[in-house]
mmCIF file of C-alpha atoms and ligand atoms in Angstrom:
data_model
loop_
_atom_site.group_PDB
_atom_site.id
_atom_site.type_symbol
_atom_site.label_atom_id
_atom_site.label_comp_id
_atom_site.label_asym_id
_atom_site.label_seq_id
_atom_site.Cartn_x
_atom_site.Cartn_y
_atom_site.Cartn_z
ATOM 1 C CA MET A 1 -7.630 -25.168 -1.282
ATOM 2 C CA LYS A 2 -11.225 -24.029 -0.776
ATOM 3 C CA ILE A 3 -11.687 -22.858 -4.339
ATOM 4 C CA SER A 4 -10.203 -24.800 -7.243
ATOM 5 C CA SER A 5 -8.662 -23.014 -10.188
ATOM 6 C CA GLU A 6 -11.209 -24.737 -12.450
ATOM 7 C CA SER A 7 -14.318 -23.753 -10.475
ATOM 8 C CA ALA A 8 -17.111 -21.508 -11.679
ATOM 9 C CA LEU A 9 -16.202 -19.099 -8.881
ATOM 10 C CA SER A 10 -12.624 -18.860 -10.187
ATOM 11 C CA GLN A 11 -13.985 -18.053 -13.606
ATOM 12 C CA MET A 12 -16.272 -15.433 -12.064
ATOM 13 C CA MET A 13 -13.373 -13.817 -10.183
ATOM 14 C CA LYS A 14 -11.449 -13.631 -13.435
ATOM 15 C CA GLU A 15 -14.354 -11.893 -15.159
ATOM 16 C CA TRP A 16 -14.758 -9.435 -12.284
ATOM 17 C CA ARG A 17 -11.034 -8.757 -12.360
ATOM 18 C CA HIS A 18 -10.959 -8.104 -16.085
ATOM 19 C CA HIS A 19 -13.922 -5.750 -15.862
ATOM 20 C CA LEU A 20 -12.293 -3.806 -13.020
ATOM 21 C CA HIS A 21 -8.949 -3.765 -14.828
ATOM 22 C CA ALA A 22 -10.517 -2.307 -17.965
ATOM 23 C CA HIS A 23 -12.185 0.478 -15.952
ATOM 24 C CA PRO A 24 -9.560 1.805 -13.538
ATOM 25 C CA GLU A 25 -10.371 4.747 -11.272
ATOM 26 C CA THR A 26 -7.985 6.635 -9.008
ATOM 27 C CA ALA A 27 -8.063 7.890 -5.408
ATOM 28 C CA PHE A 28 -11.501 8.839 -4.046
ATOM 29 C CA GLU A 29 -12.925 8.738 -7.567
ATOM 30 C CA GLU A 30 -13.655 5.009 -7.573
ATOM 31 C CA ILE A 31 -17.337 5.649 -8.296
ATOM 32 C CA ALA A 32 -18.079 2.966 -10.888
ATOM 33 C CA THR A 33 -15.672 0.601 -9.117
ATOM 34 C CA SER A 34 -17.432 1.153 -5.811
ATOM 35 C CA ASP A 35 -20.839 0.623 -7.409
ATOM 36 C CA PHE A 36 -19.659 -2.552 -9.135
ATOM 37 C CA VAL A 37 -18.308 -3.999 -5.902
ATOM 38 C CA ALA A 38 -21.324 -2.969 -3.822
ATOM 39 C CA SER A 39 -23.755 -4.388 -6.394
ATOM 40 C CA ARG A 40 -22.017 -7.788 -6.418
ATOM 41 C CA LEU A 41 -22.078 -7.859 -2.598
ATOM 42 C CA GLU A 42 -25.784 -6.935 -2.551
ATOM 43 C CA GLU A 43 -26.503 -9.763 -5.004
ATOM 44 C CA MET A 44 -24.804 -12.108 -2.547
ATOM 45 C CA GLY A 45 -27.248 -10.951 0.128
ATOM 46 C CA LEU A 46 -24.739 -9.119 2.305
ATOM 47 C CA ASN A 47 -25.537 -6.013 4.309
ATOM 48 C CA VAL A 48 -23.813 -3.322 2.266
ATOM 49 C CA SER A 49 -22.836 0.205 3.392
ATOM 50 C CA ARG A 50 -21.705 2.551 0.641
ATOM 51 C CA ASN A 51 -19.940 5.931 0.602
ATOM 52 C CA ILE A 52 -17.618 5.403 3.544
ATOM 53 C CA ALA A 53 -14.612 7.686 3.024
ATOM 54 C CA LYS A 54 -16.345 8.900 -0.153
ATOM 55 C CA THR A 55 -16.157 5.784 -2.303
ATOM 56 C CA GLY A 56 -15.456 3.028 0.238
ATOM 57 C CA VAL A 57 -17.760 0.051 0.741
ATOM 58 C CA VAL A 58 -18.195 -2.232 3.744
ATOM 59 C CA ALA A 59 -20.290 -5.394 3.482
ATOM 60 C CA THR A 60 -21.210 -7.421 6.525
ATOM 61 C CA LEU A 61 -21.931 -11.131 6.672
ATOM 62 C CA SER A 62 -23.127 -12.369 10.038
ATOM 63 C CA THR A 63 -24.109 -15.886 11.030
ATOM 64 C CA GLY A 64 -25.050 -15.051 14.602
ATOM 65 C CA ASP A 65 -23.186 -14.729 17.866
ATOM 66 C CA GLY A 66 -19.440 -14.962 17.714
ATOM 67 C CA PRO A 67 -16.346 -12.845 17.220
ATOM 68 C CA SER A 68 -16.130 -10.251 14.509
ATOM 69 C CA ILE A 69 -13.237 -9.700 12.086
ATOM 70 C CA ALA A 70 -12.555 -7.432 9.133
ATOM 71 C CA LEU A 71 -10.914 -8.264 5.785
ATOM 72 C CA ARG A 72 -9.713 -5.421 3.608
ATOM 73 C CA ALA A 73 -9.044 -4.927 -0.116
ATOM 74 C CA ASP A 74 -7.982 -1.668 -1.770
ATOM 75 C CA MET A 75 -9.760 -0.344 -4.863
ATOM 76 C CA ASP A 76 -7.791 2.419 -6.539
ATOM 77 C CA ALA A 77 -5.733 2.483 -9.721
ATOM 78 C CA LEU A 78 -2.672 4.564 -10.618
ATOM 79 C CA ASN A 79 -2.230 7.693 -12.711
ATOM 80 C CA MET A 80 -0.185 6.055 -15.461
ATOM 81 C CA ASP A 81 -0.549 4.767 -19.017
ATOM 82 C CA GLU A 82 -0.911 1.028 -19.498
ATOM 83 C CA HIS A 83 1.405 -0.639 -22.008
ATOM 84 C CA THR A 84 -0.019 -4.132 -22.261
ATOM 85 C CA ASN A 85 -1.787 -5.883 -25.107
ATOM 86 C CA VAL A 86 -4.264 -7.824 -22.995
ATOM 87 C CA ALA A 87 -7.906 -7.767 -24.080
ATOM 88 C CA HIS A 88 -8.946 -6.253 -20.752
ATOM 89 C CA ARG A 89 -6.423 -3.387 -20.847
ATOM 90 C CA SER A 90 -7.381 0.000 -19.447
ATOM 91 C CA THR A 91 -10.035 1.909 -21.361
ATOM 92 C CA HIS A 92 -9.378 5.060 -19.304
ATOM 93 C CA ALA A 93 -6.482 7.096 -20.722
ATOM 94 C CA GLY A 94 -3.786 7.842 -18.154
ATOM 95 C CA LYS A 95 -5.181 5.429 -15.576
ATOM 96 C CA MET A 96 -4.180 1.859 -14.912
ATOM 97 C CA HIS A 97 -4.553 -0.908 -12.352
ATOM 98 C CA GLY A 98 -0.771 -1.178 -12.126
ATOM 99 C CA CYS A 99 -0.683 -2.331 -8.513
ATOM 100 C CA GLY A 100 -3.124 -5.235 -8.786
ATOM 101 C CA HIS A 101 -5.895 -3.759 -6.650
ATOM 102 C CA ASP A 102 -8.287 -5.145 -9.278
ATOM 103 C CA GLY A 103 -7.106 -8.603 -8.204
ATOM 104 C CA HIS A 104 -7.444 -7.700 -4.518
ATOM 105 C CA MET A 105 -11.085 -6.698 -5.010
ATOM 106 C CA SER A 106 -11.884 -9.826 -7.020
ATOM 107 C CA MET A 107 -10.350 -12.155 -4.431
ATOM 108 C CA LEU A 108 -12.262 -10.536 -1.575
ATOM 109 C CA LEU A 109 -15.462 -10.653 -3.631
ATOM 110 C CA GLY A 110 -14.753 -14.331 -4.314
ATOM 111 C CA ALA A 111 -14.349 -15.021 -0.604
ATOM 112 C CA ALA A 112 -17.572 -13.129 0.145
ATOM 113 C CA GLN A 113 -19.389 -15.206 -2.471
ATOM 114 C CA TYR A 114 -18.129 -18.487 -1.016
ATOM 115 C CA LEU A 115 -18.770 -17.543 2.609
ATOM 116 C CA SER A 116 -22.266 -16.207 1.861
ATOM 117 C CA GLU A 117 -23.128 -19.535 0.225
ATOM 118 C CA HIS A 118 -21.523 -21.835 2.796
ATOM 119 C CA LYS A 119 -21.892 -19.783 6.002
ATOM 120 C CA ASN A 120 -19.474 -22.262 7.595
ATOM 121 C CA PHE A 121 -18.475 -19.987 10.478
ATOM 122 C CA LYS A 122 -19.946 -18.456 13.615
ATOM 123 C CA GLY A 123 -19.689 -14.704 13.983
ATOM 124 C CA THR A 124 -19.350 -11.686 11.760
ATOM 125 C CA VAL A 125 -17.104 -10.842 8.826
ATOM 126 C CA HIS A 126 -16.819 -7.266 7.550
ATOM 127 C CA PHE A 127 -15.538 -7.011 3.981
ATOM 128 C CA ILE A 128 -13.819 -3.637 3.642
ATOM 129 C CA PHE A 129 -13.289 -2.191 0.163
ATOM 130 C CA GLN A 130 -11.038 0.788 0.738
ATOM 131 C CA PRO A 131 -10.471 3.711 -1.633
ATOM 132 C CA ALA A 132 -7.284 5.658 -2.284
ATOM 133 C CA GLU A 133 -4.465 3.426 -1.075
ATOM 134 C CA GLU A 134 -1.950 5.065 -3.415
ATOM 135 C CA ASN A 135 -0.642 8.231 -1.691
ATOM 136 C CA GLU A 136 -3.992 9.585 -0.573
ATOM 137 C CA GLY A 137 -4.474 7.542 2.592
ATOM 138 C CA GLY A 138 -8.021 6.249 2.167
ATOM 139 C CA GLY A 139 -7.290 3.798 4.970
ATOM 140 C CA ARG A 140 -6.690 6.689 7.360
ATOM 141 C CA VAL A 141 -9.877 8.440 6.244
ATOM 142 C CA MET A 142 -11.917 5.285 6.804
ATOM 143 C CA VAL A 143 -10.527 4.858 10.322
ATOM 144 C CA GLU A 144 -11.098 8.558 11.104
ATOM 145 C CA GLU A 145 -14.668 8.290 9.878
ATOM 146 C CA GLY A 146 -15.281 5.651 12.539
ATOM 147 C CA LEU A 147 -14.832 2.469 10.502
ATOM 148 C CA PHE A 148 -14.371 0.255 13.551
ATOM 149 C CA ASP A 149 -17.083 2.034 15.592
ATOM 150 C CA LYS A 150 -19.633 1.299 12.880
ATOM 151 C CA PHE A 151 -18.189 -2.122 12.104
ATOM 152 C CA PRO A 152 -16.612 -3.433 15.306
ATOM 153 C CA ALA A 153 -13.919 -6.015 14.723
ATOM 154 C CA GLN A 154 -11.456 -7.707 17.033
ATOM 155 C CA ALA A 155 -8.857 -7.898 14.283
ATOM 156 C CA VAL A 156 -8.284 -6.670 10.742
ATOM 157 C CA PHE A 157 -6.457 -8.347 7.871
ATOM 158 C CA GLY A 158 -4.942 -7.207 4.580
ATOM 159 C CA MET A 159 -3.190 -8.813 1.616
ATOM 160 C CA HIS A 160 -1.125 -7.551 -1.310
ATOM 161 C CA ASN A 161 -0.012 -9.377 -4.427
ATOM 162 C CA TRP A 162 3.767 -9.643 -4.574
ATOM 163 C CA PRO A 163 5.320 -10.301 -8.003
ATOM 164 C CA GLU A 164 8.795 -10.713 -6.487
ATOM 165 C CA MET A 165 7.610 -13.997 -4.919
ATOM 166 C CA PRO A 166 6.654 -17.040 -6.994
ATOM 167 C CA ALA A 167 2.954 -17.733 -7.545
ATOM 168 C CA GLY A 168 1.671 -20.249 -5.027
ATOM 169 C CA THR A 169 3.684 -18.843 -2.117
ATOM 170 C CA MET A 170 2.773 -16.484 0.710
ATOM 171 C CA ALA A 171 4.810 -14.433 3.195
ATOM 172 C CA MET A 172 4.174 -12.671 6.493
ATOM 173 C CA LYS A 173 5.873 -11.873 9.760
ATOM 174 C CA ALA A 174 5.180 -10.210 13.081
ATOM 175 C CA GLY A 175 6.449 -6.646 13.387
ATOM 176 C CA PRO A 176 7.038 -4.218 10.509
ATOM 177 C CA LEU A 177 6.484 -5.595 7.007
ATOM 178 C CA MET A 178 6.227 -2.263 5.170
ATOM 179 C CA ALA A 179 7.939 1.031 5.996
ATOM 180 C CA ALA A 180 6.768 4.389 7.220
ATOM 181 C CA CYS A 181 6.874 6.962 4.445
ATOM 182 C CA ASP A 182 7.510 10.669 4.999
ATOM 183 C CA THR A 183 8.333 13.330 2.429
ATOM 184 C CA ILE A 184 10.643 16.325 2.500
ATOM 185 C CA GLU A 185 10.669 19.546 0.541
ATOM 186 C CA LEU A 186 13.667 21.738 0.974
ATOM 187 C CA LYS A 187 14.445 25.190 -0.381
ATOM 188 C CA VAL A 188 18.078 26.322 -0.157
ATOM 189 C CA MET A 189 18.305 30.101 -0.510
ATOM 190 C CA GLY A 190 21.650 31.653 -1.445
ATOM 191 C CA LYS A 191 22.630 34.701 -3.459
ATOM 192 C CA GLY A 192 22.618 34.562 -7.225
ATOM 193 C CA GLY A 193 25.302 35.987 -9.418
ATOM 194 C CA HIS A 194 27.717 35.476 -12.276
ATOM 195 C CA GLY A 195 28.879 31.911 -12.759
ATOM 196 C CA ALA A 196 32.430 33.152 -13.320
ATOM 197 C CA MET A 197 32.480 35.096 -10.040
ATOM 198 C CA PRO A 198 31.157 32.683 -7.430
ATOM 199 C CA HIS A 199 32.909 34.502 -4.584
ATOM 200 C CA LEU A 200 30.434 37.385 -5.003
ATOM 201 C CA GLY A 201 27.404 35.196 -4.374
ATOM 202 C CA ILE A 202 26.308 32.277 -2.206
ATOM 203 C CA ASP A 203 25.922 29.266 -4.448
ATOM 204 C CA PRO A 204 22.871 27.158 -3.504
ATOM 205 C CA VAL A 205 23.875 24.469 -6.044
ATOM 206 C CA VAL A 206 27.118 23.589 -4.256
ATOM 207 C CA ILE A 207 25.356 23.760 -0.881
ATOM 208 C CA SER A 208 22.607 21.447 -2.156
ATOM 209 C CA ALA A 209 25.194 18.942 -3.349
ATOM 210 C CA GLU A 210 26.689 18.919 0.126
ATOM 211 C CA ILE A 211 23.260 18.481 1.719
ATOM 212 C CA ILE A 212 22.399 15.541 -0.551
ATOM 213 C CA LEU A 213 25.569 13.734 0.474
ATOM 214 C CA ALA A 214 25.324 14.709 4.144
ATOM 215 C CA LEU A 215 21.795 13.276 4.328
ATOM 216 C CA GLN A 216 23.249 9.877 3.390
ATOM 217 C CA THR A 217 25.107 9.801 6.696
ATOM 218 C CA ILE A 218 21.757 9.450 8.477
ATOM 219 C CA SER A 219 21.373 5.785 7.567
ATOM 220 C CA SER A 220 25.092 5.043 7.790
ATOM 221 C CA ARG A 221 26.200 7.092 10.820
ATOM 222 C CA VAL A 222 23.237 8.342 12.864
ATOM 223 C CA PHE A 223 21.072 5.263 13.386
ATOM 224 C CA ASN A 224 21.927 1.727 14.342
ATOM 225 C CA PRO A 225 22.786 -0.095 11.102
ATOM 226 C CA GLN A 226 20.232 -2.746 12.120
ATOM 227 C CA ASP A 227 17.509 -0.085 11.776
ATOM 228 C CA ALA A 228 16.833 0.326 8.084
ATOM 229 C CA VAL A 229 16.442 3.965 7.076
ATOM 230 C CA VAL A 230 16.286 5.467 3.593
ATOM 231 C CA VAL A 231 16.618 9.169 2.778
ATOM 232 C CA SER A 232 16.364 9.690 -0.979
ATOM 233 C CA VAL A 233 16.550 13.097 -2.602
ATOM 234 C CA THR A 234 14.616 12.425 -5.772
ATOM 235 C CA GLN A 235 14.146 15.846 -7.268
ATOM 236 C CA VAL A 236 16.561 18.776 -7.605
ATOM 237 C CA ASN A 237 15.492 21.994 -9.294
ATOM 238 C CA GLY A 238 17.698 25.033 -9.600
ATOM 239 C CA GLY A 239 19.136 27.303 -12.231
ATOM 240 C CA HIS A 240 18.169 28.021 -15.832
ATOM 241 C CA THR A 241 21.384 28.474 -17.756
ATOM 242 C CA TRP A 242 25.166 27.948 -17.909
ATOM 243 C CA ASN A 243 26.604 31.096 -16.494
ATOM 244 C CA VAL A 244 24.205 32.254 -13.786
ATOM 245 C CA ILE A 245 24.365 31.047 -10.207
ATOM 246 C CA PRO A 246 20.712 30.771 -9.175
ATOM 247 C CA GLU A 247 19.186 32.360 -6.119
ATOM 248 C CA GLU A 248 17.734 29.106 -4.834
ATOM 249 C CA VAL A 249 17.495 25.347 -5.276
ATOM 250 C CA VAL A 250 14.416 23.308 -4.413
ATOM 251 C CA MET A 251 14.751 19.628 -3.558
ATOM 252 C CA ARG A 252 12.211 16.944 -2.760
ATOM 253 C CA GLY A 253 12.573 13.443 -1.473
ATOM 254 C CA THR A 254 11.261 10.507 0.482
ATOM 255 C CA VAL A 255 12.176 9.241 3.943
ATOM 256 C CA ARG A 256 11.525 5.612 4.949
ATOM 257 C CA SER A 257 11.873 3.816 8.272
ATOM 258 C CA PHE A 258 10.389 0.942 10.256
ATOM 259 C CA ARG A 259 10.523 1.480 13.996
ATOM 260 C CA PRO A 260 8.366 4.330 15.371
ATOM 261 C CA GLU A 261 11.242 5.282 17.751
ATOM 262 C CA VAL A 262 13.503 5.842 14.747
ATOM 263 C CA ARG A 263 10.892 7.694 12.779
ATOM 264 C CA GLU A 264 10.357 10.164 15.635
ATOM 265 C CA GLN A 265 13.984 11.276 15.375
ATOM 266 C CA LEU A 266 14.192 11.601 11.597
ATOM 267 C CA GLU A 267 12.744 15.069 11.151
ATOM 268 C CA GLY A 268 15.000 16.577 13.820
ATOM 269 C CA THR A 269 18.064 14.850 12.388
ATOM 270 C CA ILE A 270 17.392 16.030 8.841
ATOM 271 C CA ARG A 271 16.701 19.556 10.074
ATOM 272 C CA ARG A 272 19.962 19.628 12.039
ATOM 273 C CA ILE A 273 22.024 18.554 9.020
ATOM 274 C CA VAL A 274 20.292 20.879 6.571
ATOM 275 C CA ASP A 275 20.447 23.886 8.915
ATOM 276 C CA GLY A 276 24.074 23.129 9.753
ATOM 277 C CA VAL A 277 25.272 22.860 6.151
ATOM 278 C CA CYS A 278 23.382 25.984 5.144
ATOM 279 C CA ALA A 279 24.709 27.949 8.098
ATOM 280 C CA ALA A 280 28.244 26.860 7.314
ATOM 281 C CA HIS A 281 27.960 28.557 3.917
ATOM 282 C CA GLY A 282 25.895 31.586 4.879
ATOM 283 C CA ALA A 283 22.755 30.346 3.148
ATOM 284 C CA THR A 284 19.270 30.003 4.599
ATOM 285 C CA CYS A 285 16.789 27.243 4.057
ATOM 286 C CA ASP A 286 13.194 26.253 4.442
ATOM 287 C CA LEU A 287 12.492 22.589 5.185
ATOM 288 C CA LYS A 288 9.020 21.123 5.088
ATOM 289 C CA TYR A 289 8.778 17.656 6.630
ATOM 290 C CA MET A 290 5.503 15.889 5.925
ATOM 291 C CA SER A 291 4.588 12.694 7.733
ATOM 292 C CA GLY A 292 2.933 10.109 5.511
ATOM 293 C CA TYR A 293 1.902 6.525 6.134
ATOM 294 C CA PRO A 294 3.152 4.898 9.326
ATOM 295 C CA ALA A 295 4.921 1.546 9.191
ATOM 296 C CA THR A 296 2.721 -1.495 8.614
ATOM 297 C CA ILE A 297 3.262 -3.433 11.829
ATOM 298 C CA ASN A 298 1.792 -6.910 12.185
ATOM 299 C CA ASP A 299 0.553 -8.255 15.503
ATOM 300 C CA GLU A 300 2.341 -11.360 16.779
ATOM 301 C CA GLU A 301 -0.721 -13.451 17.650
ATOM 302 C CA GLN A 302 -2.695 -12.512 14.533
ATOM 303 C CA THR A 303 0.336 -13.286 12.351
ATOM 304 C CA GLN A 304 0.463 -16.796 13.770
ATOM 305 C CA ILE A 305 -3.205 -17.276 12.888
ATOM 306 C CA CYS A 306 -2.578 -16.011 9.354
ATOM 307 C CA ALA A 307 0.383 -18.364 9.012
ATOM 308 C CA LYS A 308 -1.874 -21.312 9.891
ATOM 309 C CA ALA A 309 -4.504 -20.218 7.377
ATOM 310 C CA ALA A 310 -1.876 -19.696 4.666
ATOM 311 C CA SER A 311 -0.319 -23.101 5.375
ATOM 312 C CA ARG A 312 -3.693 -24.744 4.930
ATOM 313 C CA VAL A 313 -4.003 -23.162 1.493
ATOM 314 C CA VAL A 314 -0.516 -23.331 -0.045
ATOM 315 C CA GLY A 315 1.275 -25.761 2.314
ATOM 316 C CA THR A 316 3.668 -24.955 5.159
ATOM 317 C CA ASP A 317 6.732 -25.140 2.915
ATOM 318 C CA LYS A 318 5.327 -22.392 0.705
ATOM 319 C CA VAL A 319 4.796 -19.929 3.549
ATOM 320 C CA ASP A 320 7.772 -17.660 4.267
ATOM 321 C CA LEU A 321 7.598 -16.558 7.907
ATOM 322 C CA ASN A 322 10.659 -14.353 7.752
ATOM 323 C CA PRO A 323 10.524 -12.281 4.563
ATOM 324 C CA ILE A 324 12.717 -9.204 4.193
ATOM 325 C CA ALA A 325 10.453 -6.255 4.931
ATOM 326 C CA SER A 326 9.814 -3.801 2.105
ATOM 327 C CA MET A 327 10.753 -0.109 2.224
ATOM 328 C CA GLY A 328 7.515 0.520 0.324
ATOM 329 C CA ALA A 329 4.586 1.909 2.308
ATOM 330 C CA GLU A 330 0.954 0.910 2.669
ATOM 331 C CA ASP A 331 -1.964 2.726 4.254
ATOM 332 C CA PHE A 332 -3.354 -0.484 5.775
ATOM 333 C CA ALA A 333 -0.927 0.667 8.493
ATOM 334 C CA TYR A 334 -3.661 2.994 9.825
ATOM 335 C CA MET A 335 -6.039 0.075 10.281
ATOM 336 C CA LEU A 336 -3.289 -1.830 12.096
ATOM 337 C CA GLN A 337 -2.845 1.164 14.412
ATOM 338 C CA ALA A 338 -6.546 0.928 15.259
ATOM 339 C CA LYS A 339 -6.823 -2.871 15.569
ATOM 340 C CA PRO A 340 -4.444 -5.797 15.888
ATOM 341 C CA GLY A 341 -4.096 -7.681 12.660
ATOM 342 C CA CYS A 342 -1.791 -8.872 9.935
ATOM 343 C CA TYR A 343 -0.893 -7.894 6.396
ATOM 344 C CA VAL A 344 0.418 -10.642 4.145
ATOM 345 C CA TRP A 345 1.993 -10.971 0.708
ATOM 346 C CA LEU A 346 0.608 -13.291 -1.921
ATOM 347 C CA GLY A 347 3.203 -14.453 -4.429
ATOM 348 C CA THR A 348 2.172 -13.750 -8.030
ATOM 349 C CA GLY A 349 5.483 -13.887 -9.855
ATOM 350 C CA GLY A 350 7.219 -16.311 -12.147
ATOM 351 C CA ILE A 351 4.901 -15.899 -15.125
ATOM 352 C CA PRO A 352 6.342 -15.234 -18.578
ATOM 353 C CA GLY A 353 6.425 -11.501 -19.240
ATOM 354 C CA GLY A 354 5.369 -10.751 -15.669
ATOM 355 C CA CYS A 355 6.194 -7.271 -14.448
ATOM 356 C CA LEU A 356 6.726 -5.667 -11.078
ATOM 357 C CA LEU A 357 4.163 -3.438 -9.389
ATOM 358 C CA HIS A 358 3.638 0.048 -10.902
ATOM 359 C CA ASN A 359 5.245 -1.060 -14.194
ATOM 360 C CA PRO A 360 3.249 -0.089 -17.324
ATOM 361 C CA GLY A 361 3.380 -3.728 -18.453
ATOM 362 C CA PHE A 362 1.940 -5.097 -15.197
ATOM 363 C CA ASP A 363 -1.165 -7.273 -15.142
ATOM 364 C CA PHE A 364 -2.417 -9.162 -12.088
ATOM 365 C CA ASN A 365 -1.761 -12.890 -12.329
ATOM 366 C CA ASP A 366 -5.187 -14.538 -12.677
ATOM 367 C CA ASP A 367 -3.729 -17.921 -11.690
ATOM 368 C CA VAL A 368 -3.586 -16.856 -8.038
ATOM 369 C CA LEU A 369 -7.133 -15.489 -7.689
ATOM 370 C CA HIS A 370 -8.351 -18.784 -6.232
ATOM 371 C CA ILE A 371 -5.365 -18.911 -3.853
ATOM 372 C CA GLY A 372 -5.995 -15.450 -2.435
ATOM 373 C CA ALA A 373 -9.725 -16.073 -2.043
ATOM 374 C CA SER A 374 -9.027 -19.465 -0.439
ATOM 375 C CA TYR A 375 -6.692 -17.771 2.025
ATOM 376 C CA TRP A 376 -9.436 -15.338 3.090
ATOM 377 C CA ILE A 377 -11.834 -18.247 3.576
ATOM 378 C CA ALA A 378 -9.261 -20.286 5.524
ATOM 379 C CA LEU A 379 -8.593 -17.273 7.728
ATOM 380 C CA VAL A 380 -12.308 -16.862 8.523
ATOM 381 C CA GLU A 381 -12.533 -20.585 9.307
ATOM 382 C CA GLU A 382 -9.398 -20.389 11.451
ATOM 383 C CA ILE A 383 -10.804 -17.608 13.634
ATOM 384 C CA LEU A 384 -14.580 -18.094 13.414
ATOM 385 C CA GLY A 385 -14.749 -21.775 12.528
ATOM 386 C CA SER A 386 -17.508 -23.632 14.343
HETATM 387 ZN ZN1 LIG B 1 0.846 0.562 -5.443
HETATM 388 ZN ZN1 LIG B 2 -0.924 -1.672 -4.049
#
C-alpha cells in the first residue's frame, strides 16, 4: 500500500471527498466542482487545462521522456434527493453524489498529490476529470473535442467503486465489463373506441401487451444464450379511464448488450417484432431507437498490467480476474474506443448500513480512499516505473 489509511494524505482525501459530497453538481454543470479540482491540482504544481467538454479538467504531470498514460475520474452527481444523516450530506436540494464520483475525484487527486511529491516515474501522466458520466456522455464529448490529440496517451484507465464487492477487493477482466446501453421509444397507434365494443376499434393496449412479451423472446430465442441481452420495457402510457379504448400507447425502455456484433442486430430485431405484431392487428407504430453508450471493453494487455498493480495494493487473493460483467453502462467506453486501456472495480461494500449505487442512502466508503489512490500510484509505477 503506497498510502496508509492513517496518513495525512488519507485525511486530506477524506476532507476533499466530504466537501465534494456536500456540494454535488450534475452533468456539464460541475462548475464549482471543476474549480475545486483544478485549484487543488494547480496547488500541486501540475499543468492544468480547464473547460474541456465544458467543465472537464485535465492535469498533466511529466517527469521527462517516457511513455504517457491517462487516468480518469468522473465528476458529476445525480438528480436525486439524499436521505442520509451524515454531516457532509448534500446541501443542494435534488442533487446527490449517489454514485460515488466524489470518491473517484478524491482518489485521483490523492494519487496526483503523491506522484507530484515523489515523481517516482519516468514519463507523463494525464489526470482526466470528466464531466457528465450519468446519461449525458461527457466521456464522448471529451474524446470528440480531441482529448487524446491534446493529451496523447498510449493507454487510458478508469475505476469505479463497487458496493457489491467487499472493501479491500478489486475486480477486472479483459473484454466487456459493462454493457452497451440503447433506449427505445415506441408509439403504438390503433383506433380508439368504447371499451365495451372492442371489435369496432383497434386496441393499442392489447397490442402493446403482446409487444412487451414478444420482445422478451429476443434474449431467449433470437441470440445465443451465451450472449447476454436485456430488453426492458420500463414505461407504458396509454388511456385515461375505464371504458375508453385509447387511440395510442407510448412505451419506453432500455436495451443492453455486450458484444458489438450483437448490438448491431438489436435495432433491426426489435423493429421486426414490433412491426410484425402491429401489422398482425392492423395497427401502426413509430419506433425510435437511440444508441447510447457502447460496451466498456477492456484491452487484454492493459488488463494484465492493472491486475499486477491491483495485486501489489490489495494482494493477489483479493483481485477477482473473472467478475460477472454488469449490465450497467459507463461512458468510459468512449475513451476505451479511442485508446486501449482497462476499467476496474474497487470493492467498497460490507460496511454497516452501506447502500448500493444510486440509492438515496448511499455514501462513498471513506475506508477505501487510500486503496484506490494506491492503486493509481501502483499502476503508474507499473507502466512508467524507472
Ligand atoms: Zn451512476
Ligand atoms: Zn458512477
